[in-house]
């Protein structure tokens, strides 16, 4: 934007809710669209719509922002809730239990539901070559507490090799029901992983999500193009939650959308 005066200079956190994108015509018929491309377009459209209706005077003093797409609802609390299976995949880049708990609570609140059928955890630390099992254990304990509270019915993990999956299965109280595997990294499912998963009744499902779902720089670029350059500075993505609601026994996608939380140290940027 030409206007260089920042719109939300004091904001240290922003929560973006795209609403359900199932009927977004702009996302259809794009065969080469990657998950990151889709998320980028969703965030851009949501922030753009939100800014159109934003009280710019109040925004100058706001410290915590909630950006909702006014056109598309994310509420799934209707009469057909019992007919839906809600699966949420949560992407984090740090083993921060508070961030994971925040993500789950925000998803429950924004979907207006009391529980989620399945939550999949994806911990991807770009600066590390291998998976941090200590980090996964820290986060898995959060998921186990959510299962105990009946806020989640089943939990799964992403991109673990056979030995890592065995470690998780051995020490966990609530066992993983799914290992979400990126076939781009292995082309064919490793036989030892397949055999172990079968023995332990763990589903092996495939995905095409990149190792780093949405880099901080990409998030900042989106805010720079929709708000101002000053508004885009210093943000880091805390977590991303992608939810899908399927009609049980029919496989029809009733709803799909994203919630994204980002934070920054406003004082550091001054």
Short mmCIF file of C-alpha atoms in Angstrom, two decimals:
data_model
loop_
_atom_site.label_atom_id
_atom_site.label_comp_id
_atom_site.label_asym_id
_atom_site.label_seq_id
_atom_site.Cartn_x
_atom_site.Cartn_y
_atom_site.Cartn_z
CA UNK A 1 0.00 0.00 0.00
CA UNK A 2 1.16 3.55 -0.71
CA UNK A 3 0.31 4.72 2.79
CA UNK A 4 3.41 4.15 4.93
CA UNK A 5 1.71 4.93 8.24
CA UNK A 6 1.35 1.56 10.04
CA UNK A 7 -2.21 0.41 10.65
CA UNK A 8 -1.58 -1.63 13.81
CA UNK A 9 1.81 -0.46 15.19
CA UNK A 10 1.27 -1.76 18.74
CA UNK A 11 0.03 -5.25 17.80
CA UNK A 12 2.09 -8.09 19.27
CA UNK A 13 -0.17 -10.97 18.29
CA UNK A 14 -2.56 -11.72 15.47
CA UNK A 15 -5.00 -14.59 15.08
CA UNK A 16 -6.27 -15.17 11.55
CA UNK A 17 -9.38 -17.28 10.90
CA UNK A 18 -10.08 -17.87 7.21
CA UNK A 19 -13.50 -19.41 7.79
CA UNK A 20 -14.46 -22.40 5.68
CA UNK A 21 -12.87 -22.22 2.25
CA UNK A 22 -14.74 -25.16 0.71
CA UNK A 23 -16.79 -22.93 -1.58
CA UNK A 24 -14.05 -20.44 -2.47
CA UNK A 25 -14.21 -20.32 -6.26
CA UNK A 26 -10.84 -18.56 -6.37
CA UNK A 27 -9.15 -21.72 -5.01
CA UNK A 28 -10.71 -24.12 -7.51
CA UNK A 29 -9.18 -25.43 -10.71
CA UNK A 30 -5.60 -24.80 -9.62
CA UNK A 31 -3.96 -28.21 -10.06
CA UNK A 32 -0.45 -27.05 -9.17
CA UNK A 33 -1.54 -25.24 -6.03
CA UNK A 34 0.63 -26.37 -3.10
CA UNK A 35 -0.62 -26.32 0.53
CA UNK A 36 1.57 -23.25 1.10
CA UNK A 37 0.09 -21.52 -1.98
CA UNK A 38 -3.40 -22.23 -0.70
CA UNK A 39 -2.65 -20.92 2.77
CA UNK A 40 -0.98 -17.81 1.38
CA UNK A 41 -4.02 -16.98 -0.74
CA UNK A 42 -6.38 -17.65 2.18
CA UNK A 43 -4.45 -15.40 4.56
CA UNK A 44 -4.15 -12.64 1.97
CA UNK A 45 -7.88 -12.67 1.20
CA UNK A 46 -8.85 -12.83 4.87
CA UNK A 47 -6.58 -9.98 5.95
CA UNK A 48 -7.69 -7.89 2.96
CA UNK A 49 -11.39 -8.31 3.79
CA UNK A 50 -10.76 -7.65 7.47
CA UNK A 51 -8.85 -4.43 6.75
CA UNK A 52 -11.73 -3.09 4.64
CA UNK A 53 -14.00 -3.04 7.70
CA UNK A 54 -11.37 -2.24 10.32
CA UNK A 55 -11.67 0.80 12.57
CA UNK A 56 -8.27 2.28 11.76
CA UNK A 57 -8.32 4.60 14.78
CA UNK A 58 -8.85 1.75 17.28
CA UNK A 59 -6.32 -0.38 15.41
CA UNK A 60 -3.58 2.15 16.23
CA UNK A 61 -3.82 1.11 19.90
CA UNK A 62 -4.68 -2.59 19.55
CA UNK A 63 -2.16 -5.05 21.00
CA UNK A 64 -3.94 -8.31 20.11
CA UNK A 65 -5.63 -8.64 16.74
CA UNK A 66 -8.26 -11.13 15.62
CA UNK A 67 -8.68 -11.21 11.89
CA UNK A 68 -11.80 -13.04 10.68
CA UNK A 69 -13.09 -13.39 7.14
CA UNK A 70 -16.61 -11.91 7.46
CA UNK A 71 -17.91 -13.80 4.42
CA UNK A 72 -17.13 -17.38 5.44
CA UNK A 73 -18.20 -18.86 8.77
CA UNK A 74 -16.18 -21.46 10.67
CA UNK A 75 -19.02 -22.42 13.04
CA UNK A 76 -19.68 -26.17 13.08
CA UNK A 77 -22.05 -26.35 16.05
CA UNK A 78 -25.23 -26.89 14.02
CA UNK A 79 -27.72 -29.72 14.19
CA UNK A 80 -25.54 -31.95 12.02
CA UNK A 81 -22.51 -31.82 14.36
CA UNK A 82 -22.95 -35.50 15.28
CA UNK A 83 -22.71 -36.38 11.60
CA UNK A 84 -19.31 -34.69 11.22
CA UNK A 85 -15.80 -35.98 11.79
CA UNK A 86 -13.46 -33.07 12.47
CA UNK A 87 -9.76 -33.60 11.89
CA UNK A 88 -7.24 -30.89 12.75
CA UNK A 89 -3.57 -30.87 11.79
CA UNK A 90 -1.50 -28.49 13.86
CA UNK A 91 1.84 -27.27 12.53
CA UNK A 92 4.41 -25.94 14.99
CA UNK A 93 8.10 -25.16 14.53
CA UNK A 94 9.03 -25.16 18.22
CA UNK A 95 8.21 -27.65 21.01
CA UNK A 96 6.21 -25.04 22.91
CA UNK A 97 3.42 -26.71 24.93
CA UNK A 98 1.64 -23.40 25.55
CA UNK A 99 1.45 -22.70 21.81
CA UNK A 100 -0.03 -26.14 21.12
CA UNK A 101 -2.58 -25.79 23.90
CA UNK A 102 -3.47 -22.32 22.61
CA UNK A 103 -3.99 -23.72 19.11
CA UNK A 104 -6.36 -26.45 20.31
CA UNK A 105 -8.39 -24.10 22.50
CA UNK A 106 -8.67 -21.52 19.71
CA UNK A 107 -9.85 -24.15 17.22
CA UNK A 108 -12.49 -25.42 19.65
CA UNK A 109 -13.68 -21.88 20.36
CA UNK A 110 -13.78 -20.69 16.74
CA UNK A 111 -15.47 -23.83 15.43
CA UNK A 112 -17.84 -23.59 18.42
CA UNK A 113 -17.48 -27.28 19.29
CA UNK A 114 -16.63 -29.07 22.54
CA UNK A 115 -14.43 -31.79 21.06
CA UNK A 116 -12.42 -32.81 18.01
CA UNK A 117 -12.39 -36.32 16.59
CA UNK A 118 -8.71 -36.34 15.57
CA UNK A 119 -5.74 -34.03 16.05
CA UNK A 120 -2.50 -34.60 14.14
CA UNK A 121 0.74 -33.03 15.33
CA UNK A 122 3.41 -31.78 12.94
CA UNK A 123 6.64 -30.56 14.55
CA UNK A 124 9.06 -29.28 11.95
CA UNK A 125 12.16 -27.44 13.11
CA UNK A 126 13.86 -26.01 9.98
CA UNK A 127 17.18 -25.58 11.77
CA UNK A 128 17.37 -29.28 12.74
CA UNK A 129 18.12 -32.17 10.39
CA UNK A 130 16.33 -34.81 12.47
CA UNK A 131 13.13 -35.00 14.47
CA UNK A 132 13.44 -33.94 18.10
CA UNK A 133 11.88 -36.78 20.08
CA UNK A 134 12.24 -34.76 23.30
CA UNK A 135 10.26 -31.98 21.64
CA UNK A 136 7.59 -34.40 20.46
CA UNK A 137 7.31 -35.86 23.96
CA UNK A 138 6.75 -32.38 25.42
CA UNK A 139 3.96 -31.71 22.93
CA UNK A 140 2.47 -35.20 23.08
CA UNK A 141 1.84 -34.78 26.79
CA UNK A 142 -0.33 -31.75 25.95
CA UNK A 143 -2.36 -33.87 23.53
CA UNK A 144 -2.72 -36.63 26.11
CA UNK A 145 -4.13 -34.16 28.64
CA UNK A 146 -6.63 -32.99 26.03
CA UNK A 147 -7.70 -36.60 25.45
CA UNK A 148 -8.15 -37.06 29.21
CA UNK A 149 -10.38 -33.97 29.25
CA UNK A 150 -12.34 -35.45 26.29
CA UNK A 151 -11.57 -32.44 24.13
CA UNK A 152 -9.86 -34.75 21.63
CA UNK A 153 -10.87 -38.33 20.88
CA UNK A 154 -7.78 -39.56 19.00
CA UNK A 155 -4.28 -38.21 18.32
CA UNK A 156 -1.71 -38.77 15.62
CA UNK A 157 1.74 -37.68 14.51
CA UNK A 158 3.45 -36.67 11.26
CA UNK A 159 6.53 -37.88 9.43
CA UNK A 160 8.05 -40.31 11.90
CA UNK A 161 10.28 -43.13 10.72
CA UNK A 162 9.78 -46.61 12.15
CA UNK A 163 12.24 -46.24 15.07
CA UNK A 164 10.84 -42.84 16.02
CA UNK A 165 7.26 -44.09 15.86
CA UNK A 166 8.22 -47.06 18.02
CA UNK A 167 9.75 -44.73 20.62
CA UNK A 168 6.60 -42.64 20.72
CA UNK A 169 4.37 -45.70 20.97
CA UNK A 170 6.48 -47.20 23.76
CA UNK A 171 6.50 -44.28 26.19
CA UNK A 172 3.15 -42.67 25.42
CA UNK A 173 0.07 -43.27 27.53
CA UNK A 174 -2.32 -42.40 24.72
CA UNK A 175 -1.00 -44.21 21.65
CA UNK A 176 -0.81 -42.58 18.21
CA UNK A 177 -3.59 -43.76 15.91
CA UNK A 178 -2.12 -42.20 12.74
CA UNK A 179 1.31 -41.49 11.28
CA UNK A 180 0.91 -38.86 8.55
CA UNK A 181 3.69 -39.55 6.05
CA UNK A 182 4.95 -37.30 3.26
CA UNK A 183 5.46 -39.58 0.28
CA UNK A 184 7.59 -36.94 -1.44
CA UNK A 185 10.35 -37.81 1.01
CA UNK A 186 10.21 -41.58 0.51
CA UNK A 187 8.16 -42.26 -2.67
CA UNK A 188 7.25 -45.72 -1.38
CA UNK A 189 6.24 -46.47 2.19
CA UNK A 190 9.21 -48.13 3.96
CA UNK A 191 8.48 -51.84 4.62
CA UNK A 192 9.64 -51.71 8.26
CA UNK A 193 7.31 -48.76 8.93
CA UNK A 194 4.42 -50.52 7.22
CA UNK A 195 4.98 -53.72 9.21
CA UNK A 196 5.28 -51.94 12.56
CA UNK A 197 2.21 -49.79 11.94
CA UNK A 198 0.20 -52.90 11.08
CA UNK A 199 1.35 -54.65 14.27
CA UNK A 200 0.35 -51.67 16.42
CA UNK A 201 -2.85 -50.82 14.54
CA UNK A 202 -1.53 -47.41 13.44
CA UNK A 203 -2.91 -45.95 10.23
CA UNK A 204 -0.37 -44.74 7.69
CA UNK A 205 -1.85 -41.83 5.74
CA UNK A 206 -0.05 -39.72 3.15
CA UNK A 207 0.17 -35.96 2.72
CA UNK A 208 1.88 -33.37 0.52
CA UNK A 209 2.58 -30.69 3.12
CA UNK A 210 6.05 -29.11 2.90
CA UNK A 211 8.54 -29.46 5.74
CA UNK A 212 8.02 -25.80 6.62
CA UNK A 213 4.36 -25.06 6.02
CA UNK A 214 4.52 -21.27 6.14
CA UNK A 215 7.88 -19.56 6.74
CA UNK A 216 7.94 -16.32 8.71
CA UNK A 217 9.17 -14.43 5.63
CA UNK A 218 6.15 -15.59 3.62
CA UNK A 219 3.80 -14.44 6.39
CA UNK A 220 5.54 -11.06 6.53
CA UNK A 221 5.30 -10.69 2.75
CA UNK A 222 1.53 -11.25 2.89
CA UNK A 223 1.10 -8.54 5.53
CA UNK A 224 3.37 -6.20 3.58
CA UNK A 225 1.20 -6.57 0.47
CA UNK A 226 -2.13 -6.22 2.29
CA UNK A 227 -1.25 -3.71 5.04
CA UNK A 228 2.02 -1.72 5.16
CA UNK A 229 5.70 -2.60 5.32
CA UNK A 230 5.88 -1.45 8.95
CA UNK A 231 2.92 -3.67 9.85
CA UNK A 232 4.70 -6.68 8.38
CA UNK A 233 7.93 -6.40 10.34
CA UNK A 234 9.06 -8.80 13.05
CA UNK A 235 6.30 -11.43 12.88
CA UNK A 236 6.93 -15.12 13.48
CA UNK A 237 4.32 -17.82 13.00
CA UNK A 238 3.50 -19.47 16.33
CA UNK A 239 1.20 -22.19 14.98
CA UNK A 240 -1.04 -23.14 12.07
CA UNK A 241 -4.18 -25.26 12.40
CA UNK A 242 -5.89 -26.72 9.36
CA UNK A 243 -9.27 -28.25 10.03
CA UNK A 244 -11.41 -30.50 7.86
CA UNK A 245 -14.95 -31.59 8.65
CA UNK A 246 -16.13 -34.70 6.81
CA UNK A 247 -19.67 -36.04 6.73
CA UNK A 248 -19.36 -39.46 8.38
CA UNK A 249 -19.72 -42.53 6.14
CA UNK A 250 -20.01 -40.34 3.06
CA UNK A 251 -16.56 -38.77 2.73
CA UNK A 252 -18.01 -35.40 1.72
CA UNK A 253 -16.03 -32.36 2.88
CA UNK A 254 -18.46 -30.10 4.73
CA UNK A 255 -15.88 -27.54 5.84
CA UNK A 256 -12.18 -26.81 5.60
CA UNK A 257 -10.22 -23.84 6.82
CA UNK A 258 -7.20 -22.44 8.63
CA UNK A 259 -6.42 -20.67 11.87
CA UNK A 260 -3.01 -19.02 12.09
CA UNK A 261 -1.39 -17.38 15.10
CA UNK A 262 1.63 -15.09 14.75
CA UNK A 263 3.49 -13.04 17.33
CA UNK A 264 6.15 -10.33 17.47
CA UNK A 265 8.05 -8.27 20.02
CA UNK A 266 6.82 -4.75 19.31
CA UNK A 267 9.44 -3.14 21.58
CA UNK A 268 12.23 -4.94 19.74
CA UNK A 269 11.10 -3.44 16.46
CA UNK A 270 11.38 0.13 17.70
#
